[in-house]
Short mmCIF file of C-alpha atoms and ligand atoms in Angstrom, two decimals:
data_model
loop_
_atom_site.label_atom_id
_atom_site.label_comp_id
_atom_site.label_asym_id
_atom_site.label_seq_id
_atom_site.Cartn_x
_atom_site.Cartn_y
_atom_site.Cartn_z
CA MET A 1 116.41 84.46 144.31
CA LYS A 2 113.27 86.63 144.20
CA LYS A 3 113.04 89.59 141.87
CA GLU A 4 110.27 92.19 141.54
CA LEU A 5 109.08 93.34 138.12
CA THR A 6 106.32 95.64 136.91
CA CYS A 7 104.41 93.95 134.11
CA ILE A 8 104.15 96.38 131.18
CA VAL A 9 101.90 94.30 128.96
CA CYS A 10 98.71 96.10 129.94
CA PRO A 11 97.74 99.17 132.00
CA MET A 12 97.01 97.08 135.12
CA GLY A 13 100.77 97.09 135.76
CA CYS A 14 100.84 94.02 138.02
CA GLN A 15 103.78 93.89 140.44
CA LEU A 16 105.21 90.49 139.57
CA VAL A 17 107.49 88.50 141.84
CA VAL A 18 109.82 86.24 139.90
CA ASP A 19 111.63 83.34 141.49
CA LEU A 20 114.96 82.67 139.77
CA ASP A 21 117.16 79.63 140.29
CA GLU A 22 120.98 79.73 140.58
CA HIS A 23 121.34 79.80 136.77
CA ASN A 24 118.99 82.78 136.48
CA GLN A 25 116.29 80.58 135.04
CA VAL A 26 112.71 81.47 135.95
CA ARG A 27 111.29 78.97 138.44
CA ALA A 28 107.96 80.70 139.17
CA VAL A 29 106.11 83.96 138.60
CA ASP A 30 103.73 85.23 141.27
CA ASN A 31 101.12 88.01 141.37
CA ALA A 32 100.35 88.02 137.65
CA ASN A 33 96.71 88.72 136.95
CA CYS A 34 96.86 86.85 133.67
CA LYS A 35 99.16 84.50 131.82
CA ARG A 36 100.58 87.22 129.61
CA GLY A 37 102.29 88.51 132.75
CA VAL A 38 104.01 85.16 133.23
CA ALA A 39 105.26 85.19 129.64
CA TYR A 40 106.43 88.78 130.04
CA ALA A 41 108.35 88.04 133.24
CA THR A 42 109.98 85.00 131.70
CA ALA A 43 111.11 86.96 128.65
CA GLU A 44 112.12 89.99 130.72
CA CYS A 45 114.55 87.95 132.82
CA VAL A 46 116.19 86.39 129.76
CA ALA A 47 115.98 88.96 126.95
CA PRO A 48 113.87 92.10 127.54
CA MET A 49 111.92 93.19 124.45
CA ARG A 50 110.22 96.50 123.67
CA THR A 51 108.11 97.97 120.89
CA VAL A 52 109.64 101.21 119.59
CA THR A 53 107.41 104.12 118.58
CA GLY A 54 108.47 107.45 117.14
CA THR A 55 108.33 109.53 113.99
CA ALA A 56 110.07 109.34 110.62
CA PRO A 57 110.67 112.15 108.10
CA ILE A 58 108.42 112.46 105.03
CA VAL A 59 109.95 113.07 101.60
CA GLY A 60 109.49 116.78 100.95
CA GLY A 61 108.97 117.73 104.59
CA GLY A 62 107.00 116.88 107.69
CA ILE A 63 107.00 113.77 109.84
CA VAL A 64 104.81 110.70 110.23
CA PRO A 65 104.38 108.48 113.32
CA VAL A 66 105.83 104.97 113.08
CA LYS A 67 106.31 101.86 115.21
CA THR A 68 108.03 98.51 115.10
CA ASP A 69 105.38 95.91 114.31
CA ARG A 70 106.71 93.68 117.09
CA ALA A 71 108.97 94.09 120.07
CA ILE A 72 112.73 94.25 119.52
CA PRO A 73 115.56 93.70 122.03
CA LYS A 74 115.49 96.53 124.52
CA GLU A 75 119.14 97.46 124.03
CA LEU A 76 118.52 98.16 120.32
CA MET A 77 115.86 100.83 120.91
CA ILE A 78 118.13 103.85 120.44
CA ASP A 79 119.86 102.33 117.39
CA CYS A 80 116.45 101.59 115.90
CA MET A 81 115.42 105.19 116.43
CA MET A 82 118.55 106.38 114.62
CA VAL A 83 117.74 104.23 111.59
CA ILE A 84 114.15 105.49 111.62
CA ASN A 85 115.29 109.11 111.68
CA GLU A 86 117.24 108.53 108.46
CA THR A 87 114.45 106.77 106.59
CA TYR A 88 112.28 109.01 104.41
CA VAL A 89 108.64 108.01 103.96
CA PRO A 90 106.79 108.66 100.67
CA ALA A 91 104.36 111.55 101.04
CA ASP A 92 101.34 109.39 100.12
CA ALA A 93 102.11 106.26 102.16
CA PRO A 94 98.97 104.57 103.50
CA ILE A 95 98.81 103.61 107.18
CA GLY A 96 100.75 100.40 107.87
CA THR A 97 103.29 100.92 105.08
CA ILE A 98 106.51 99.04 105.85
CA ILE A 99 109.29 101.64 105.71
CA ILE A 100 112.10 99.45 107.06
CA GLU A 101 112.03 95.69 106.67
CA ASN A 102 113.65 93.55 109.35
CA VAL A 103 115.12 96.54 111.16
CA LEU A 104 118.60 95.80 112.63
CA ASP A 105 118.01 92.11 111.88
CA THR A 106 115.44 91.87 114.66
CA GLY A 107 112.70 90.33 112.54
CA ALA A 108 110.53 93.41 113.16
CA ASN A 109 109.43 95.83 110.46
CA VAL A 110 109.00 99.54 111.01
CA VAL A 111 105.53 100.60 109.81
CA THR A 112 103.70 103.91 109.61
CA THR A 113 100.83 104.45 112.05
CA LYS A 114 99.10 107.32 110.28
CA ASP A 115 97.41 107.43 106.89
CA LEU A 116 99.14 109.87 104.53
CA HIS A 117 97.24 108.58 101.54
CA GLY A 118 94.89 111.25 100.25
CA VAL A 119 96.14 113.71 102.85
CA ASN A 120 99.38 115.09 101.41
CA MET B 1 69.60 129.14 111.18
CA ILE B 2 70.01 125.46 110.31
CA SER B 3 68.58 122.72 112.50
CA ILE B 4 70.44 119.49 113.19
CA ASP B 5 69.35 116.63 115.44
CA LEU B 6 72.67 116.10 117.17
CA VAL B 7 75.69 118.40 117.24
CA ILE B 8 78.86 117.07 118.81
CA VAL B 9 81.46 119.57 119.94
CA GLY B 10 84.94 118.08 119.58
CA GLY B 11 86.20 115.48 117.08
CA GLY B 12 88.62 113.57 119.29
CA SER B 13 88.08 110.06 120.61
CA ALA B 14 85.01 111.04 122.65
CA GLY B 15 83.33 112.99 119.84
CA MET B 16 83.97 110.33 117.20
CA SER B 17 82.82 107.45 119.43
CA ALA B 18 79.67 109.37 120.40
CA ALA B 19 78.90 110.16 116.76
CA VAL B 20 79.25 106.53 115.71
CA ALA B 21 77.08 105.31 118.60
CA ALA B 22 74.35 107.88 117.84
CA TYR B 23 74.41 106.91 114.17
CA ASP B 24 74.19 103.23 115.02
CA ALA B 25 71.21 104.03 117.26
CA GLY B 26 69.42 105.26 114.14
CA LEU B 27 70.16 108.98 114.13
CA ARG B 28 71.11 110.43 110.74
CA SER B 29 71.16 114.20 111.20
CA ILE B 30 74.49 114.52 113.02
CA LEU B 31 77.25 117.12 112.79
CA LEU B 32 80.68 116.85 114.35
CA LEU B 33 82.54 120.13 114.94
CA GLU B 34 86.32 119.98 115.37
CA ARG B 35 88.67 122.87 116.16
CA GLY B 36 91.79 121.22 114.68
CA ASN B 37 92.61 120.38 111.07
CA ALA B 38 91.90 116.64 111.43
CA LEU B 39 89.71 114.29 113.43
CA GLY B 40 91.52 112.56 116.28
CA GLY B 41 92.23 115.22 118.87
CA ILE B 42 95.05 114.64 121.31
CA LEU B 43 95.51 111.02 120.14
CA LEU B 44 97.27 112.33 117.05
CA GLN B 45 100.23 113.53 119.07
CA CYS B 46 100.34 110.43 121.29
CA VAL B 47 102.51 108.38 118.94
CA HIS B 48 103.37 105.83 121.65
CA ASN B 49 101.45 102.59 122.01
CA GLY B 50 99.20 101.24 124.74
CA PHE B 51 95.83 102.31 123.37
CA GLY B 52 92.93 100.03 122.60
CA LEU B 53 93.82 96.95 124.65
CA HIS B 54 90.29 96.77 126.06
CA ARG B 55 88.45 97.84 122.91
CA PHE B 56 90.37 96.08 120.19
CA LYS B 57 92.35 93.50 122.19
CA GLU B 58 95.53 94.78 120.63
CA GLU B 59 97.99 97.46 121.45
CA LEU B 60 97.64 100.46 119.16
CA THR B 61 99.40 103.80 118.99
CA GLY B 62 97.34 106.97 119.44
CA PRO B 63 97.13 107.78 115.71
CA GLU B 64 96.08 104.19 114.96
CA TYR B 65 93.31 104.31 117.57
CA ALA B 66 92.11 107.60 116.11
CA TYR B 67 92.26 106.13 112.60
CA ARG B 68 89.97 103.24 113.58
CA TYR B 69 87.30 105.67 114.72
CA GLU B 70 87.87 108.10 111.88
CA THR B 71 87.26 105.19 109.51
CA GLN B 72 83.98 104.40 111.28
CA VAL B 73 82.90 108.05 110.97
CA LEU B 74 83.79 108.10 107.26
CA GLU B 75 82.14 104.75 106.53
CA ARG B 76 78.88 106.09 107.95
CA ASN B 77 79.25 109.37 106.09
CA ILE B 78 78.73 111.28 109.32
CA PRO B 79 79.22 114.97 108.43
CA PHE B 80 81.95 116.91 110.19
CA LYS B 81 83.50 120.35 109.95
CA LEU B 82 87.21 120.84 110.68
CA ASN B 83 88.99 124.06 111.66
CA THR B 84 85.75 125.09 113.27
CA THR B 85 85.63 126.80 116.64
CA VAL B 86 82.47 126.77 118.71
CA LEU B 87 82.11 130.17 120.35
CA ASP B 88 78.96 129.73 122.35
CA ILE B 89 76.34 127.22 123.41
CA SER B 90 73.05 128.51 124.76
CA PRO B 91 70.91 126.64 127.32
CA ASP B 92 68.21 126.19 124.65
CA ARG B 93 70.76 124.41 122.46
CA VAL B 94 71.73 127.01 119.91
CA ILE B 95 75.38 126.72 118.90
CA THR B 96 77.39 129.62 117.53
CA ALA B 97 80.52 128.61 115.64
CA ILE B 98 83.01 130.06 113.19
CA ASN B 99 85.32 128.85 110.45
CA SER B 100 86.92 130.39 107.39
CA GLU B 101 84.55 128.69 104.94
CA ASP B 102 81.15 129.37 106.50
CA GLY B 103 82.10 132.42 108.54
CA LEU B 104 80.04 132.86 111.67
CA PHE B 105 77.05 130.53 111.82
CA THR B 106 74.41 129.27 114.23
CA ILE B 107 72.82 125.84 114.54
CA ARG B 108 69.69 124.85 116.42
CA ALA B 109 70.48 121.41 117.85
CA GLY B 110 68.01 118.76 118.96
CA ALA B 111 70.69 117.52 121.33
CA ILE B 112 74.31 118.45 122.01
CA ILE B 113 77.20 116.30 123.15
CA LEU B 114 80.10 118.13 124.74
CA ALA B 115 83.35 116.32 123.88
CA MET B 116 85.96 119.08 124.10
CA GLY B 117 88.52 117.06 126.05
CA CYS B 118 90.96 118.52 128.52
CA ARG B 119 94.05 120.68 128.64
CA GLU B 120 97.13 120.81 130.82
CA ARG B 121 97.08 122.58 134.12
CA ALA B 122 99.30 125.64 133.93
CA LYS B 123 99.65 126.21 137.63
CA GLY B 124 102.85 124.23 138.09
CA ALA B 125 105.00 126.99 136.65
CA LEU B 126 103.52 129.87 138.57
CA ASN B 127 104.99 129.35 142.00
CA ILE B 128 108.59 128.58 141.09
CA ALA B 129 111.17 131.26 141.93
CA GLY B 130 113.79 132.55 139.52
CA THR B 131 113.79 133.72 135.93
CA ARG B 132 111.47 132.86 133.03
CA PRO B 133 113.85 132.14 130.17
CA ALA B 134 113.06 130.14 127.03
CA GLY B 135 113.12 126.38 127.50
CA ILE B 136 110.13 125.92 129.80
CA PHE B 137 107.36 123.86 128.21
CA SER B 138 104.34 121.95 129.32
CA ALA B 139 104.85 118.26 128.59
CA GLY B 140 101.98 118.27 126.11
CA THR B 141 103.41 121.23 124.20
CA ALA B 142 106.77 119.48 123.97
CA GLN B 143 104.91 116.39 122.76
CA LYS B 144 103.27 118.40 120.00
CA TYR B 145 106.59 119.98 118.96
CA ILE B 146 108.31 116.61 118.73
CA ASN B 147 105.53 114.37 117.39
CA ILE B 148 103.63 116.72 115.09
CA ASP B 149 106.09 119.47 114.14
CA GLY B 150 109.24 117.34 114.26
CA TYR B 151 111.18 119.78 116.36
CA MET B 152 113.20 118.87 119.48
CA PRO B 153 112.70 121.47 122.20
CA GLY B 154 115.93 120.72 124.08
CA ASN B 155 118.80 118.40 124.95
CA GLU B 156 119.29 118.37 128.71
CA VAL B 157 115.95 117.93 130.36
CA VAL B 158 114.38 118.01 133.82
CA ILE B 159 110.71 117.08 134.12
CA LEU B 160 108.50 118.29 136.96
CA GLY B 161 105.49 116.05 137.54
CA SER B 162 105.25 112.31 136.96
CA GLY B 163 101.84 112.03 135.34
CA ASP B 164 101.71 109.79 132.29
CA ILE B 165 102.48 112.54 129.76
CA GLY B 166 105.62 113.51 131.68
CA LEU B 167 106.75 109.87 131.79
CA ILE B 168 105.99 109.30 128.11
CA MET B 169 107.94 112.43 127.19
CA ALA B 170 110.93 111.31 129.26
CA ARG B 171 111.18 108.22 127.07
CA ARG B 172 110.39 110.03 123.84
CA MET B 173 113.09 112.66 124.35
CA THR B 174 115.61 110.03 125.43
CA LEU B 175 114.96 108.00 122.27
CA GLU B 176 115.48 111.15 120.21
CA GLY B 177 118.90 111.67 121.80
CA ALA B 178 118.16 114.02 124.70
CA HIS B 179 119.48 113.44 128.21
CA VAL B 180 116.63 113.41 130.72
CA LYS B 181 118.33 114.01 134.04
CA ALA B 182 115.45 113.61 136.47
CA VAL B 183 111.70 113.46 136.88
CA CYS B 184 110.66 115.27 140.08
CA GLU B 185 107.34 114.50 141.72
CA LEU B 186 105.97 116.66 144.53
CA MET B 187 103.87 113.83 145.94
CA PRO B 188 105.32 110.73 147.63
CA TYR B 189 103.86 108.63 144.80
CA SER B 190 103.59 108.98 141.04
CA GLY B 191 100.26 109.71 139.40
CA GLY B 192 101.40 107.79 136.33
CA LEU B 193 100.75 104.13 135.50
CA ALA B 194 103.23 101.65 136.98
CA ARG B 195 103.98 100.31 133.50
CA ASN B 196 105.04 103.78 132.36
CA ILE B 197 107.41 104.16 135.29
CA GLN B 198 108.98 100.88 134.23
CA GLN B 199 109.12 101.34 130.47
CA CYS B 200 109.69 105.11 130.32
CA LEU B 201 112.00 105.73 133.28
CA ASN B 202 113.53 102.49 134.61
CA ASP B 203 114.32 101.23 131.09
CA PHE B 204 116.56 104.26 130.58
CA ASP B 205 117.83 104.68 134.17
CA ILE B 206 116.06 108.01 134.52
CA PRO B 207 115.71 108.81 138.24
CA LEU B 208 112.19 109.37 139.61
CA MET B 209 112.61 111.73 142.57
CA LEU B 210 109.47 111.43 144.70
CA SER B 211 108.67 114.18 147.23
CA HIS B 212 110.86 116.56 145.23
CA THR B 213 110.04 119.79 143.48
CA VAL B 214 111.72 122.48 141.42
CA VAL B 215 112.27 125.53 143.65
CA GLU B 216 114.16 127.80 141.29
CA ILE B 217 114.71 128.23 137.57
CA HIS B 218 118.04 129.66 136.36
CA GLY B 219 119.09 131.29 133.08
CA ARG B 220 118.72 134.57 131.23
CA GLU B 221 117.69 133.87 127.67
CA ARG B 222 117.59 130.08 127.85
CA VAL B 223 117.22 127.84 130.89
CA THR B 224 120.70 126.95 132.23
CA GLY B 225 119.57 124.88 135.18
CA VAL B 226 117.07 124.31 137.95
CA THR B 227 117.36 123.95 141.69
CA ILE B 228 115.35 121.11 143.12
CA ALA B 229 114.65 120.23 146.75
CA HIS B 230 113.12 117.50 148.85
CA VAL B 231 109.75 118.45 150.38
CA ASP B 232 108.41 117.58 153.84
CA GLU B 233 105.02 115.97 154.55
CA LYS B 234 103.35 119.34 154.13
CA ARG B 235 105.01 119.66 150.70
CA ARG B 236 107.28 122.50 151.84
CA PRO B 237 110.78 122.43 150.34
CA ILE B 238 113.52 121.58 152.86
CA PRO B 239 116.26 124.22 152.31
CA GLU B 240 119.22 121.94 153.24
CA THR B 241 118.27 119.54 150.47
CA ARG B 242 118.54 122.07 147.64
CA GLN B 243 120.46 120.70 144.71
CA TYR B 244 121.37 122.28 141.36
CA ILE B 245 120.85 120.42 138.08
CA ALA B 246 122.24 121.92 134.87
CA CYS B 247 119.72 121.64 132.01
CA ASP B 248 118.42 123.63 129.04
CA THR B 249 114.82 122.46 129.24
CA LEU B 250 112.19 122.14 131.96
CA LEU B 251 109.02 120.21 131.16
CA LEU B 252 105.99 120.69 133.38
CA SER B 253 103.59 117.77 133.67
CA CYS B 254 101.16 118.95 136.31
CA GLY B 255 97.98 117.18 135.40
CA LEU B 256 95.02 117.74 133.14
CA ILE B 257 91.87 119.74 133.58
CA PRO B 258 88.59 119.42 131.62
CA GLU B 259 88.10 122.24 129.14
CA ASN B 260 84.72 123.61 130.17
CA GLU B 261 84.47 127.24 129.09
CA LEU B 262 81.60 126.43 126.72
CA THR B 263 79.89 124.31 129.37
CA CYS B 264 80.00 127.20 131.85
CA GLY B 265 78.81 129.59 129.16
CA ALA B 266 75.70 127.45 128.72
CA GLY B 267 75.06 127.69 132.45
CA ILE B 268 75.60 123.98 133.03
CA PRO B 269 76.48 123.25 136.66
CA LEU B 270 79.94 121.74 137.19
CA ASP B 271 81.20 119.33 139.83
CA ARG B 272 83.81 121.17 141.90
CA VAL B 273 86.00 118.07 142.15
CA THR B 274 85.99 116.80 138.56
CA ASN B 275 85.78 120.29 137.01
CA GLY B 276 83.37 118.69 134.58
CA ALA B 277 79.59 118.84 134.32
CA ILE B 278 77.36 117.07 136.83
CA VAL B 279 75.74 114.23 134.90
CA ASP B 280 73.31 111.35 135.28
CA GLN B 281 73.92 107.76 134.19
CA ASN B 282 73.28 108.76 130.54
CA ARG B 283 75.93 111.49 130.81
CA GLN B 284 73.19 114.05 130.50
CA THR B 285 74.04 117.33 132.21
CA GLU B 286 71.54 119.23 134.33
CA ILE B 287 70.30 120.89 131.14
CA PRO B 288 68.08 118.38 129.29
CA GLY B 289 69.38 117.45 125.87
CA ILE B 290 72.97 118.49 126.58
CA PHE B 291 75.31 115.58 127.27
CA ALA B 292 79.03 115.41 128.07
CA CYS B 293 81.58 112.61 127.75
CA GLY B 294 85.27 111.87 127.72
CA ASN B 295 87.92 114.07 129.27
CA VAL B 296 85.70 117.15 129.29
CA LEU B 297 83.65 115.33 131.92
CA HIS B 298 86.48 113.90 134.01
CA VAL B 299 90.04 113.01 133.10
CA HIS B 300 90.29 109.33 132.11
CA ASP B 301 93.37 107.09 132.32
CA LEU B 302 92.60 105.14 129.18
CA VAL B 303 91.08 106.15 125.87
CA ASP B 304 89.19 102.85 125.88
CA TYR B 305 87.10 104.17 128.77
CA VAL B 306 86.57 107.46 126.93
CA SER B 307 85.08 105.58 123.98
CA GLU B 308 82.90 103.51 126.29
CA GLU B 309 81.56 106.60 128.02
CA ALA B 310 81.05 108.44 124.74
CA GLU B 311 78.94 105.56 123.43
CA ILE B 312 76.67 105.88 126.46
CA ALA B 313 76.25 109.59 125.71
CA GLY B 314 75.80 108.97 121.97
CA ARG B 315 73.04 106.42 122.48
CA ALA B 316 71.32 108.54 125.11
CA ALA B 317 71.43 111.66 122.93
CA ALA B 318 69.91 109.67 120.05
CA ALA B 319 67.12 108.42 122.33
CA PHE B 320 66.52 111.99 123.53
CA VAL B 321 66.09 113.27 119.97
CA GLN B 322 63.95 110.29 118.96
CA GLY B 323 61.71 110.91 121.94
CA ASN B 324 62.27 107.50 123.47
CA ALA B 325 64.47 108.45 126.36
CA ALA B 326 63.27 106.48 129.37
CA ALA B 327 61.25 108.69 131.66
CA SER B 328 63.25 109.36 134.79
CA ASP B 329 61.31 107.89 137.64
CA ARG B 330 63.59 108.87 140.46
CA GLU B 331 66.52 110.95 141.54
CA ILE B 332 69.32 109.28 143.45
CA ALA B 333 72.25 111.44 144.49
CA LEU B 334 75.67 109.76 144.76
CA ARG B 335 77.73 111.06 147.68
CA THR B 336 81.35 110.38 148.57
CA ASP B 337 83.30 110.32 151.82
CA GLY B 338 86.41 112.33 150.89
CA LYS B 339 88.64 109.27 150.57
CA ILE B 340 86.66 108.71 147.42
CA ARG B 341 86.89 112.12 145.77
CA TYR B 342 84.10 111.98 143.25
CA THR B 343 81.84 109.72 141.26
CA VAL B 344 80.71 109.90 137.64
CA PRO B 345 77.79 109.90 137.24
CA GLN B 346 76.89 112.10 140.19
CA ARG B 347 73.19 111.22 140.00
CA ILE B 348 71.11 108.28 138.84
CA THR B 349 67.60 108.71 137.47
CA ALA B 350 66.73 105.20 136.29
CA ALA B 351 66.64 101.71 137.70
CA ASP B 352 68.86 100.07 135.09
CA ALA B 353 72.31 98.74 135.86
CA VAL B 354 74.90 101.53 136.09
CA SER B 355 78.69 101.54 136.19
CA VAL B 356 79.94 104.21 138.55
CA TYR B 357 83.46 105.51 138.04
CA PHE B 358 85.47 107.20 140.76
CA ARG B 359 88.90 108.22 141.97
CA VAL B 360 90.41 108.07 145.43
CA ALA B 361 92.23 110.93 147.19
CA ASP B 362 95.40 109.12 148.26
CA VAL B 363 97.16 105.77 148.03
CA TYR B 364 95.35 103.34 150.35
CA ARG B 365 96.09 99.68 150.99
CA ASN B 366 93.65 96.98 152.10
CA VAL B 367 90.44 98.80 151.57
CA GLN B 368 86.83 97.91 151.15
CA ILE B 369 84.84 99.94 148.66
CA THR B 370 81.39 100.26 150.18
CA VAL B 371 78.13 101.62 148.82
CA ARG B 372 75.40 102.31 151.35
CA ASP B 373 71.73 103.09 151.07
CA GLY B 374 71.16 104.74 154.45
CA ASP B 375 72.51 102.18 156.94
CA ARG B 376 72.24 99.27 154.57
CA VAL B 377 75.33 98.18 152.64
CA ILE B 378 74.24 97.31 149.12
CA TYR B 379 77.67 96.69 147.61
CA GLU B 380 81.17 95.99 148.84
CA LYS B 381 84.41 95.06 147.17
CA LYS B 382 87.86 94.51 148.69
CA LYS B 383 90.98 95.89 147.05
CA ALA B 384 94.61 95.39 148.01
CA LYS B 385 95.55 98.85 146.78
CA VAL B 386 93.89 101.91 145.30
CA THR B 387 95.71 104.98 143.97
CA PRO B 388 94.59 108.40 142.70
CA GLY B 389 96.17 107.60 139.33
CA GLU B 390 93.80 104.75 138.60
CA MET B 391 90.10 105.13 138.03
CA GLU B 392 87.96 102.57 139.87
CA THR B 393 84.56 101.19 138.87
CA VAL B 394 81.60 99.82 140.75
CA ARG B 395 78.89 98.09 138.77
CA LEU B 396 75.49 98.53 140.42
CA SER B 397 72.94 96.07 139.11
CA ALA B 398 69.31 96.84 138.41
CA ASP B 399 68.53 94.76 141.50
CA HIS B 400 70.73 97.01 143.63
CA LEU B 401 68.93 100.07 142.38
CA ARG B 402 65.37 98.81 142.33
CA THR B 403 65.13 98.16 146.02
CA LEU B 404 66.57 101.35 147.49
CA ASP B 405 64.97 102.83 150.58
CA GLY B 406 66.46 106.31 150.33
CA ASN B 407 67.31 108.67 147.51
CA CYS B 408 71.02 108.86 148.18
CA LEU B 409 73.89 106.40 147.81
CA GLU B 410 76.95 106.90 149.96
CA PHE B 411 80.28 105.75 148.42
CA SER B 412 83.01 105.22 150.98
CA LEU B 413 86.36 103.57 151.40
CA VAL B 414 86.70 101.54 154.59
CA LEU B 415 90.27 100.83 155.67
CA ILE B 416 90.47 97.22 156.80
CA ASP B 417 92.54 96.99 159.92
CA ALA B 418 95.12 94.27 159.35
CA GLN B 419 94.75 92.88 162.88
CA GLU B 420 91.01 92.76 162.81
CA GLU B 421 91.40 90.87 159.58
CA GLU B 422 93.57 88.23 161.24
CA GLN B 423 91.16 87.72 164.13
CA SER B 424 88.09 87.36 162.04
S1 LIG C 1 99.93 90.29 134.35
FE1 LIG C 1 98.27 90.44 132.84
S2 LIG C 1 96.83 91.83 133.86
FE2 LIG C 1 98.76 92.09 134.95
S3 LIG C 1 99.76 93.81 133.91
FE3 LIG C 1 100.50 91.94 132.93
S4 LIG C 1 99.16 91.66 131.19
FE4 LIG C 1 98.13 93.10 132.54
#
């Protein structure tokens, strides 16, 4: 069975064509401009993963941008966001501070993406 | 009046990259003027990732990309003033600016780099019938509310326009618990990147309604709904296809436009298509010593390309001040055929290799990008698909440019006939 996918790994957005066998295993990936596209398509057909970005509240007011430091299962994105929204970040946290370790048991940490150190 | 070698107007990605490049080219008297309360510009509200893949070979969020350049500015001790608004730039390079610390002040600049960025087009909202209740925002304003101020502008959302900011906001609001009911796009294709359609809409089953527009806004104090309709090939709404969608928020994502009030004030000629200054390969405008780069020149898809362009301007401005700018030995005008809408630069004055950036007017398949010097084709490149949403590049080598017969290069898009292709 052939399946079309848009590669989201880089802004090129290659239109990949994935060939799946009867057990939904990836047989071949066509149209990828680079090998990261092949890896993406293979993962996407088995267990789609996404990096989550958003903002978390700062102790004492305000918000700071955050992200997961690696992709997490796609279906956990909204749950991850809910945990982030309840996690307060110290007002002087440097960029890259881990605010949630191993979020939802995914192996990913949530880290800040803006430097609050020396700002607040 | 103080004198400074290089004044850069705007402390976003373009301004910071230009400052660093000028410094690294040996210039020390530099001043960066920024209207906001931090360096970084629009990147600071773009908390999503996807920045820096070309530059840093890793995927950064907007604030992280800004931080990398801010660090470079700080490491070099390049002076900057925040909360400072430039009011006027004169053709002989005198800048008038104001802030609460210095009051009103003027600077005589050896060179100026314009790096003011762009803003959202407002026109999308003007021609929609109905009321004007609260709950109508530009996508960028909603982005600022959510990502900087921490305030959600609404719960039930319709987005008009499928440019990247609209797509990014569809995902952002969904992740924060809103219900995005539809993204309507007037054109038969989206202007956004394919990856954003996948990861911002398809991931959350948000429908992308191509060839659709909002024809009426409903509600007294707050938006209660919108009526959308399918449009025909001439983009006129088809009355029988009208459909009501209940919502409390309408986001408008109708494209970006370079912010060139100061440029016009200085009497710098603009390109009618890009809405940015006409520049040469060094990003020098038609007024010597005034350069422009980044989104104030033409709207870029990727910040990586903004940095790249800003470095060209930064180095060239440094050379101008240092008096070692290469003498321009020629004047080649770049022309386009309409299918290609514009090129940046618009003119070339040196025989070095030049990358020419351009956008096409429509989605075309199986095309040949052709550059002609009179009747002679000096460059051609085949592409399976080109779209207005993606900037294209042609790299002309010094060899290409050295041997020109005329003083004009014609950029055109030749549609390859599929049959002809088979026969040949
Ligand atoms: S296949 Fe490679 S080039 Fe194409 S979108 Fe994916 S990562 Fe980018």
